[in-house]
Amino acid sequence: DAKTTQPTSMDCAEGRAANLPCNHSTISGNEYVYWYRQIHSQGPQYIIHGLKNNETNEMASLIITEDRKSSTLILPHATLRDTAVYYCIVSRGDSSYKLIFGSGTRLLVRP
Amino acid sequence: GAGVSQTPSNKVTEKGKYVELRCDPISGHTALYWYRQSLGQGPEFLIYFQGTGAADDSGLPNDRFFAVRPEGSVSTLKIQRTERGDSAVYLCASSLIRSSDTQYFGPGTRLTVL
């Protein structure tokens, strides 16, 4: 499975957009990009995933570059409850059961 | 609806003891996963069940760790002769049918081995 690189920590102001980058330069053509987050003392929570096209749901937007070597998770209007560790994971569809978490990005949303 | 539940939420045991950790997946989910998370690290895959059988147990660290899912629903992770290094949060997740479906995680069991 391809490995990912994320900044250790980021912060943003409440109400502003949070843009979390992820590098996955060794991603293969059949690998998806998944984003999960983990709020303190809780289990990871699925946010969004994509293959090639940009994706949007009620939680976030996922922007994948054309060469697929990097992506950005966008929380359009961050709230204090979005403070969490965000994990970018690359996985094949047939073996996505083996989610390989890195250290993630610790996002702090400031009041 | 009800999410994945795990019991107990906290377990403190002594070195050398045997422990069992329980996971109740979301009703109707056929795939079940166990992960382990050490302090400051991301979760680490342990084992994956499809129905009653373990489809992949390559993440189990050694033969002291064993997991079962006899009726294809509830799963139990069993750790024999616990060691201090086993202290971690043990997370369970389930997904609907296929391994590629979204995984939903429980709150975890915090195991402390003294």
Tab-separated table of C-alpha atoms in Angstrom, chain A residues 34 36 38 41-46 49 87 92-103 106, chain B residues 33 35 37 40-45 48 56 58 91 99-108 110:
chain	number	residue	atom	x	y	z
A	34	TYR	CA	-9.647	7.801	2.349
A	36	TYR	CA	-10.852	9.460	8.710
A	38	GLN	CA	-10.412	10.744	15.496
A	41	SER	CA	-11.114	9.379	23.323
A	42	GLN	CA	-13.308	8.202	20.451
A	43	GLY	CA	-12.857	5.707	17.637
A	44	PRO	CA	-11.948	6.907	14.136
A	45	GLN	CA	-14.793	8.334	12.073
A	46	TYR	CA	-15.055	8.015	8.294
A	49	HIS	CA	-13.018	8.940	0.046
A	87	TYR	CA	-5.811	10.579	8.902
A	92	ARG	CA	-6.793	-0.630	-2.785
A	93	GLY	CA	-10.507	-1.318	-3.068
A	94	ASP	CA	-9.979	-5.047	-2.676
A	95	SER	CA	-7.927	-4.778	0.478
A	96	SER	CA	-9.322	-1.644	2.010
A	97	TYR	CA	-10.106	-3.676	5.084
A	98	LYS	CA	-6.490	-3.239	6.043
A	99	LEU	CA	-6.579	0.468	6.782
A	100	ILE	CA	-3.020	1.596	7.399
A	101	PHE	CA	-3.074	4.680	9.593
A	102	GLY	CA	-0.090	6.981	9.823
A	103	SER	CA	0.322	9.560	12.568
A	106	ARG	CA	-3.668	17.152	14.643
B	33	TYR	CA	-12.045	-5.706	12.229
B	35	TYR	CA	-7.171	-2.620	15.550
B	37	GLN	CA	-3.769	1.952	19.083
B	40	GLY	CA	0.286	8.932	20.187
B	41	GLN	CA	0.086	6.519	17.261
B	42	GLY	CA	-2.516	5.755	14.632
B	43	PRO	CA	-4.527	2.526	14.872
B	44	GLU	CA	-2.748	-0.654	13.766
B	45	PHE	CA	-4.622	-3.473	11.996
B	48	TYR	CA	-10.352	-9.072	9.839
B	56	ASP	CA	-6.739	-12.063	7.525
B	58	SER	CA	-1.650	-11.127	9.723
B	91	LEU	CA	-10.617	-0.717	18.576
B	99	SER	CA	-14.284	-5.336	2.769
B	100	SER	CA	-14.343	-2.195	0.643
B	101	ASP	CA	-17.344	-0.716	2.432
B	102	THR	CA	-16.889	2.078	4.964
B	103	GLN	CA	-15.647	0.913	8.341
B	104	TYR	CA	-17.505	2.150	11.415
B	105	PHE	CA	-15.477	2.157	14.600
B	106	GLY	CA	-16.460	1.585	18.188
B	107	PRO	CA	-15.164	3.708	21.087
B	108	GLY	CA	-12.486	1.192	21.992
B	110	ARG	CA	-8.483	0.850	27.009
